Amino acid sequence: MWEVMNDLLAARRHSRYFNHTRSYHLFTRVRLIAWLLMVLQSGWILIDWLLLPGEVSTTIAYARLTASGCCLLLGLWFSHPYRLEVSLIRLLLLVLVLTLFQTASTIILEHHGYQSTVAGYAFFPFMIMTMLAIFPLTLFEVAGFAAFVLLVELITQLWLGSFGEVGALNDLWLLAVLGAIAGWASVNQLNMLLVLYRQATRDPLTGLANRRQVMEQLEEDMRQSSVSRKPLAVMMFDLDKFKSFNDHYGHAAGDIVLKQFARILRDNAKRKEDLAGRFGGEEFLLVLPGMNVEQAVELAESIRAACHATRLKVPTGDEVSFTTSIGIAMQQPDEDRSGLLQRADEALYLAKDSGRDRYCLAEPAAPAAA
Ligand SMILES: Nc1nc2c(ncn2[C@@H]2O[C@H](COP(=O)(O)OP(=O)(O)OP(=O)(O)O)[C@@H](O)[C@H]2O)c(=O)[nH]1
């Protein structure tokens, strides 16, 4: 429960992989809203011409065209959709463009004695606040955005001299209520996304990444490592003599061992970029971007030793131990995912053949024949 609350409060504990997913959602929604606002902002110029005197509508048309242009740029700005910081900055820019337009139009209308009572202006801050509801945000993020919109409204009221009047207080109150509702919807979306993400990507027994996620992430990490020329290690694990363990102590005892093994993997591969996954029945994989061979060997030994030293109570009342064999492979230049996994698998079976409860490092791939 506390874990869920923490995940909804702030993104600190979200995995890099979940951040990719959320970032993609934010990216596509900001782009959609930016396109929509671009059309609406410029389209509303026609309504302004009908409702406002020529001089005012022309000045506001410039503001509208500027805001519309900014939305166009925001929609066209293609950054890698998987970087959460960039997606949040894009959302911030969208809110800024809208609040700047709101402020500019208020100044222009006020200057001509209209006091924002013209159609399509009074609802602007409410629209910005409500818009927050469609983004999956943490409580801190949505509270930050909502506080900003409220602050702009407060400053506008102080500047207009309307602060304290019943209408102005009502507006602030309504804005705060809308902020709370939008915040609730926004955090709920995040929660739904987290639940669906976990169901789709986690192995239910161990809570580790499932095979699909491991494969997808390995592909992406290998691509990034090739570009940045950083090392990448993978480790393949297989529990030793697990079939006879199951036969002897029962399937439930086997499950307890699998869960404990997952815990050991998590405790040892602790960097944010590390990914531990269950690859098949009692086969596991670690994807370790940025890890060199010495660090990988040290980590493999520490996991092997942790398994070797573990004692567990199983439902039969016995105290049991288990061991694992490990194959380590370092990504080679121009190597693809299946080549890397095959070398890790070969190293694993070498470790099994050499007596189990040990690690083996894969040989680099032989260069392709000319
Ligand atoms: N308890 C439990 N057992 C599982 C699960 N998934 C696979 N297994 C068992 O894991 C065992 C895999 O054994 P094998 O791959 O034949 O090899 P092994 O006995 O581990 O022998 P070596 O790999 O050569 O050391 C099988 O008995 C599977 O039933 C699971 O989710 N829970």
Coordinates of C-alpha atoms in Angstrom, one line a residue, residues 2-286:
W2 CA 2.8 2.4 1.0
E3 CA 4.7 1.4 -2.1
V4 CA 1.6 2.3 -4.3
M5 CA 1.2 5.7 -2.5
N6 CA 4.9 6.4 -3.0
D7 CA 4.6 5.7 -6.7
L8 CA 1.6 8.0 -7.0
L9 CA 3.3 10.8 -5.1
A10 CA 6.5 11.2 -7.1
A11 CA 8.4 9.5 -9.9
R12 CA 11.5 8.9 -7.9
R13 CA 10.9 5.2 -7.5
H14 CA 9.5 4.6 -11.0
S15 CA 11.7 2.3 -13.1
R16 CA 13.4 3.6 -16.1
Y17 CA 11.2 1.4 -18.2
F18 CA 7.9 2.7 -16.8
N19 CA 9.2 6.2 -17.3
H20 CA 9.6 5.4 -21.0
T21 CA 6.0 4.3 -21.1
R22 CA 4.6 7.3 -19.3
S23 CA 6.8 9.7 -21.2
Y24 CA 5.4 8.3 -24.5
H25 CA 1.8 8.9 -23.2
L26 CA 2.7 12.5 -22.2
F27 CA 4.5 13.1 -25.5
T28 CA 1.5 12.0 -27.7
R29 CA -1.0 13.9 -25.6
V30 CA 0.9 17.1 -25.6
R31 CA 1.2 16.8 -29.3
L32 CA -2.5 16.2 -29.8
I33 CA -3.5 19.1 -27.6
A34 CA -0.9 21.4 -29.3
W35 CA -2.4 20.6 -32.7
L36 CA -5.9 21.1 -31.5
L37 CA -5.1 24.5 -29.8
M38 CA -3.2 25.6 -32.9
V39 CA -6.4 25.2 -34.9
L40 CA -8.7 26.6 -32.2
Q41 CA -6.5 29.6 -31.5
S42 CA -6.3 30.8 -35.1
G43 CA -9.9 29.8 -35.8
W44 CA -11.2 31.9 -32.9
I45 CA -9.8 35.0 -34.7
L46 CA -13.0 34.9 -36.8
I47 CA -15.2 35.0 -33.7
D48 CA -13.1 37.9 -32.3
W49 CA -13.8 39.9 -35.4
L50 CA -17.5 39.4 -35.0
L51 CA -17.5 40.3 -31.3
L52 CA -14.8 42.9 -30.9
P53 CA -14.0 46.3 -32.5
G54 CA -11.5 46.1 -35.3
E55 CA -8.5 47.6 -33.4
V56 CA -8.9 45.2 -30.5
S57 CA -9.5 42.1 -32.6
T58 CA -6.5 42.8 -34.7
T59 CA -4.2 43.2 -31.7
I60 CA -5.6 40.0 -30.2
A61 CA -5.2 38.2 -33.5
Y62 CA -1.4 38.8 -33.3
A63 CA -1.4 37.3 -29.8
R64 CA -3.5 34.4 -31.1
L65 CA -1.3 33.8 -34.1
T66 CA 1.8 33.8 -31.9
A67 CA 0.3 31.3 -29.5
S68 CA -0.9 29.3 -32.5
G69 CA 2.6 29.3 -33.9
C70 CA 4.1 28.2 -30.6
C71 CA 1.6 25.3 -30.5
L72 CA 2.6 24.4 -34.0
L73 CA 6.3 24.3 -33.0
L74 CA 5.5 22.3 -29.9
G75 CA 3.5 19.8 -32.1
L76 CA 6.4 19.6 -34.6
W77 CA 9.1 19.3 -32.0
F78 CA 10.1 15.7 -32.2
S79 CA 12.4 14.7 -29.4
H80 CA 12.9 11.1 -28.5
P81 CA 9.5 10.3 -27.0
Y82 CA 11.0 8.1 -24.2
R83 CA 12.7 10.8 -22.2
L84 CA 10.5 11.7 -19.3
E85 CA 12.2 15.0 -18.5
V86 CA 11.7 16.2 -22.1
S87 CA 8.0 15.2 -22.1
L88 CA 7.4 17.1 -18.9
I89 CA 9.2 20.2 -20.3
R90 CA 6.9 20.0 -23.3
L91 CA 3.9 19.9 -21.0
L92 CA 5.3 22.9 -19.1
L93 CA 5.8 24.8 -22.3
L94 CA 2.2 24.1 -23.4
V95 CA 0.9 25.4 -20.1
L96 CA 3.2 28.4 -20.4
V97 CA 2.1 29.3 -23.9
L98 CA -1.5 29.1 -22.8
T99 CA -1.0 31.2 -19.6
L100 CA 1.1 33.8 -21.5
F101 CA -1.7 34.1 -24.1
Q102 CA -4.2 34.4 -21.2
T103 CA -2.2 37.2 -19.7
A104 CA -1.6 39.0 -23.0
S105 CA -5.3 38.9 -23.9
T106 CA -6.3 40.1 -20.5
I107 CA -4.0 43.1 -20.8
I108 CA -5.2 43.9 -24.3
L109 CA -8.9 43.6 -23.3
E110 CA -8.4 45.5 -20.1
H111 CA -6.6 48.3 -22.0
H112 CA -9.7 48.6 -24.2
G113 CA -12.1 48.4 -21.2
Y114 CA -13.4 44.9 -21.8
Q115 CA -12.4 43.2 -18.6
S116 CA -12.2 39.7 -20.1
T117 CA -16.0 39.4 -20.4
V118 CA -15.8 38.7 -24.1
A119 CA -16.8 35.1 -25.2
G120 CA -13.8 32.7 -25.1
Y121 CA -11.6 34.6 -22.6
A122 CA -13.1 34.2 -19.1
F123 CA -12.9 30.4 -19.2
F124 CA -9.2 30.3 -20.2
P125 CA -7.7 29.5 -16.8
F126 CA -10.4 26.9 -16.2
M127 CA -9.6 25.3 -19.5
I128 CA -5.9 25.1 -18.7
M129 CA -6.7 23.6 -15.3
T130 CA -9.1 21.0 -16.7
M131 CA -6.7 20.1 -19.4
L132 CA -4.3 18.7 -16.8
A133 CA -6.8 15.8 -16.2
I134 CA -5.8 14.1 -19.4
F135 CA -2.1 13.6 -18.5
P136 CA -0.9 10.8 -16.3
L137 CA 1.0 12.8 -13.6
T138 CA 2.3 12.2 -10.1
L139 CA 0.6 14.1 -7.2
F140 CA 3.6 16.4 -6.9
E141 CA 3.7 17.1 -10.7
V142 CA 0.0 17.9 -11.0
A143 CA 0.1 20.0 -7.8
G144 CA 3.0 22.0 -9.2
F145 CA 1.1 22.7 -12.5
A146 CA -2.2 23.5 -10.7
A147 CA -0.4 25.9 -8.3
F148 CA 1.1 27.7 -11.2
V149 CA -2.3 28.2 -12.9
L150 CA -3.8 29.4 -9.6
L151 CA -0.9 31.8 -9.1
V152 CA -1.3 33.3 -12.5
E153 CA -5.0 33.9 -11.9
L154 CA -4.2 35.4 -8.5
I155 CA -1.6 37.8 -10.0
T156 CA -4.0 38.7 -12.8
Q157 CA -6.8 39.5 -10.2
L158 CA -4.3 41.6 -8.1
W159 CA -3.2 43.5 -11.3
L160 CA -6.8 44.1 -12.3
G161 CA -7.7 45.2 -8.8
S162 CA -10.6 42.6 -8.6
F163 CA -9.0 40.4 -5.9
G164 CA -11.4 40.2 -3.0
E165 CA -14.5 40.8 -5.0
V166 CA -17.1 38.0 -4.8
G167 CA -16.8 37.1 -8.5
A168 CA -13.0 37.0 -8.3
L169 CA -13.0 34.9 -5.1
N170 CA -15.6 32.6 -6.8
D171 CA -13.2 32.2 -9.7
L172 CA -10.3 31.3 -7.5
W173 CA -12.5 28.8 -5.5
L174 CA -13.8 27.2 -8.7
L175 CA -10.3 27.0 -10.1
A176 CA -9.0 25.3 -6.9
V177 CA -11.9 22.8 -7.1
L178 CA -11.2 22.1 -10.7
G179 CA -7.5 21.7 -9.9
A180 CA -8.4 19.1 -7.2
I181 CA -10.7 17.2 -9.6
A182 CA -8.1 17.4 -12.5
G183 CA -5.4 16.3 -10.1
W184 CA -7.4 13.3 -8.9
A185 CA -8.1 12.3 -12.5
S186 CA -4.5 12.8 -13.4
V187 CA -3.1 10.7 -10.5
N188 CA -5.8 8.0 -11.3
Q189 CA -4.6 7.8 -14.8
L190 CA -1.1 7.3 -13.5
N191 CA -2.3 4.6 -11.2
M192 CA -4.1 2.8 -14.0
L193 CA -1.0 3.0 -16.2
L194 CA 1.1 1.6 -13.4
V195 CA -1.3 -1.3 -12.8
L196 CA -1.6 -2.1 -16.5
Y197 CA 2.1 -1.7 -17.0
R198 CA 2.9 -4.2 -14.1
Q199 CA 0.4 -6.7 -15.4
A200 CA 1.8 -6.6 -18.9
T201 CA 5.5 -6.6 -18.0
R202 CA 5.9 -8.5 -14.8
D203 CA 6.2 -12.1 -13.9
P204 CA 3.5 -12.7 -11.4
L205 CA 5.5 -15.2 -9.2
T206 CA 8.7 -13.2 -8.8
G207 CA 7.6 -9.7 -9.6
L208 CA 10.6 -9.4 -12.0
A209 CA 10.3 -8.3 -15.6
N210 CA 8.8 -10.9 -17.8
R211 CA 10.4 -12.3 -21.0
R212 CA 8.7 -9.9 -23.3
Q213 CA 9.9 -6.8 -21.4
V214 CA 13.4 -8.2 -21.0
M215 CA 13.6 -8.8 -24.8
E216 CA 12.3 -5.3 -25.6
Q217 CA 14.5 -3.6 -23.2
L218 CA 17.6 -5.5 -24.2
E219 CA 17.0 -4.5 -27.8
E220 CA 16.7 -0.8 -26.8
D221 CA 19.7 -0.9 -24.3
M222 CA 21.9 -2.6 -26.9
R223 CA 21.0 0.1 -29.4
Q224 CA 21.9 2.8 -27.0
S225 CA 25.1 1.2 -25.9
S226 CA 26.2 0.9 -29.6
V227 CA 25.5 4.6 -30.1
S228 CA 27.2 5.7 -26.8
R229 CA 30.0 3.1 -27.2
K230 CA 29.4 2.1 -23.6
P231 CA 29.8 -1.6 -22.5
L232 CA 26.7 -3.7 -21.9
A233 CA 26.7 -7.0 -20.0
V234 CA 24.1 -9.7 -19.8
M235 CA 23.9 -12.6 -17.4
M236 CA 21.9 -15.7 -17.8
F237 CA 21.1 -17.7 -14.7
D238 CA 19.7 -21.2 -14.3
L239 CA 19.0 -22.8 -10.9
D240 CA 21.0 -26.0 -10.5
K241 CA 19.2 -29.4 -10.3
F242 CA 15.9 -27.7 -9.9
K243 CA 13.9 -30.6 -11.3
S244 CA 15.1 -32.9 -8.6
F245 CA 14.6 -30.1 -6.0
N246 CA 11.0 -29.9 -7.1
D247 CA 10.6 -33.6 -7.1
H248 CA 12.0 -33.9 -3.6
Y249 CA 10.5 -30.9 -1.8
G250 CA 7.5 -30.2 -4.0
H251 CA 6.5 -27.4 -6.4
A252 CA 5.6 -25.0 -3.5
A253 CA 9.1 -25.2 -2.2
G254 CA 10.4 -24.6 -5.7
D255 CA 8.3 -21.4 -5.9
I256 CA 9.8 -20.2 -2.6
V257 CA 13.3 -20.7 -4.0
L258 CA 12.4 -18.8 -7.2
K259 CA 11.0 -15.9 -5.2
Q260 CA 14.1 -15.8 -3.0
F261 CA 16.4 -16.0 -6.0
A262 CA 14.5 -13.0 -7.5
R263 CA 15.1 -11.1 -4.3
I264 CA 18.8 -11.8 -4.5
L265 CA 18.9 -10.6 -8.1
R266 CA 17.1 -7.4 -7.1
D267 CA 19.3 -6.8 -4.1
N268 CA 22.5 -7.2 -6.1
A269 CA 21.6 -5.4 -9.4
K270 CA 20.5 -2.2 -7.8
R271 CA 21.4 0.5 -10.3
K272 CA 18.4 2.2 -11.9
E273 CA 19.5 1.0 -15.3
D274 CA 19.8 -2.6 -14.3
L275 CA 17.0 -4.9 -15.4
A276 CA 16.3 -8.3 -13.8
G277 CA 13.9 -10.6 -15.6
R278 CA 12.5 -14.1 -15.5
F279 CA 13.3 -15.6 -18.9
G280 CA 11.6 -18.9 -18.6
G281 CA 10.8 -21.5 -15.8
E282 CA 14.0 -21.3 -13.7
E283 CA 16.0 -19.2 -16.1
F284 CA 16.7 -15.6 -15.4
L285 CA 18.4 -12.8 -17.1
L286 CA 20.1 -9.6 -16.0

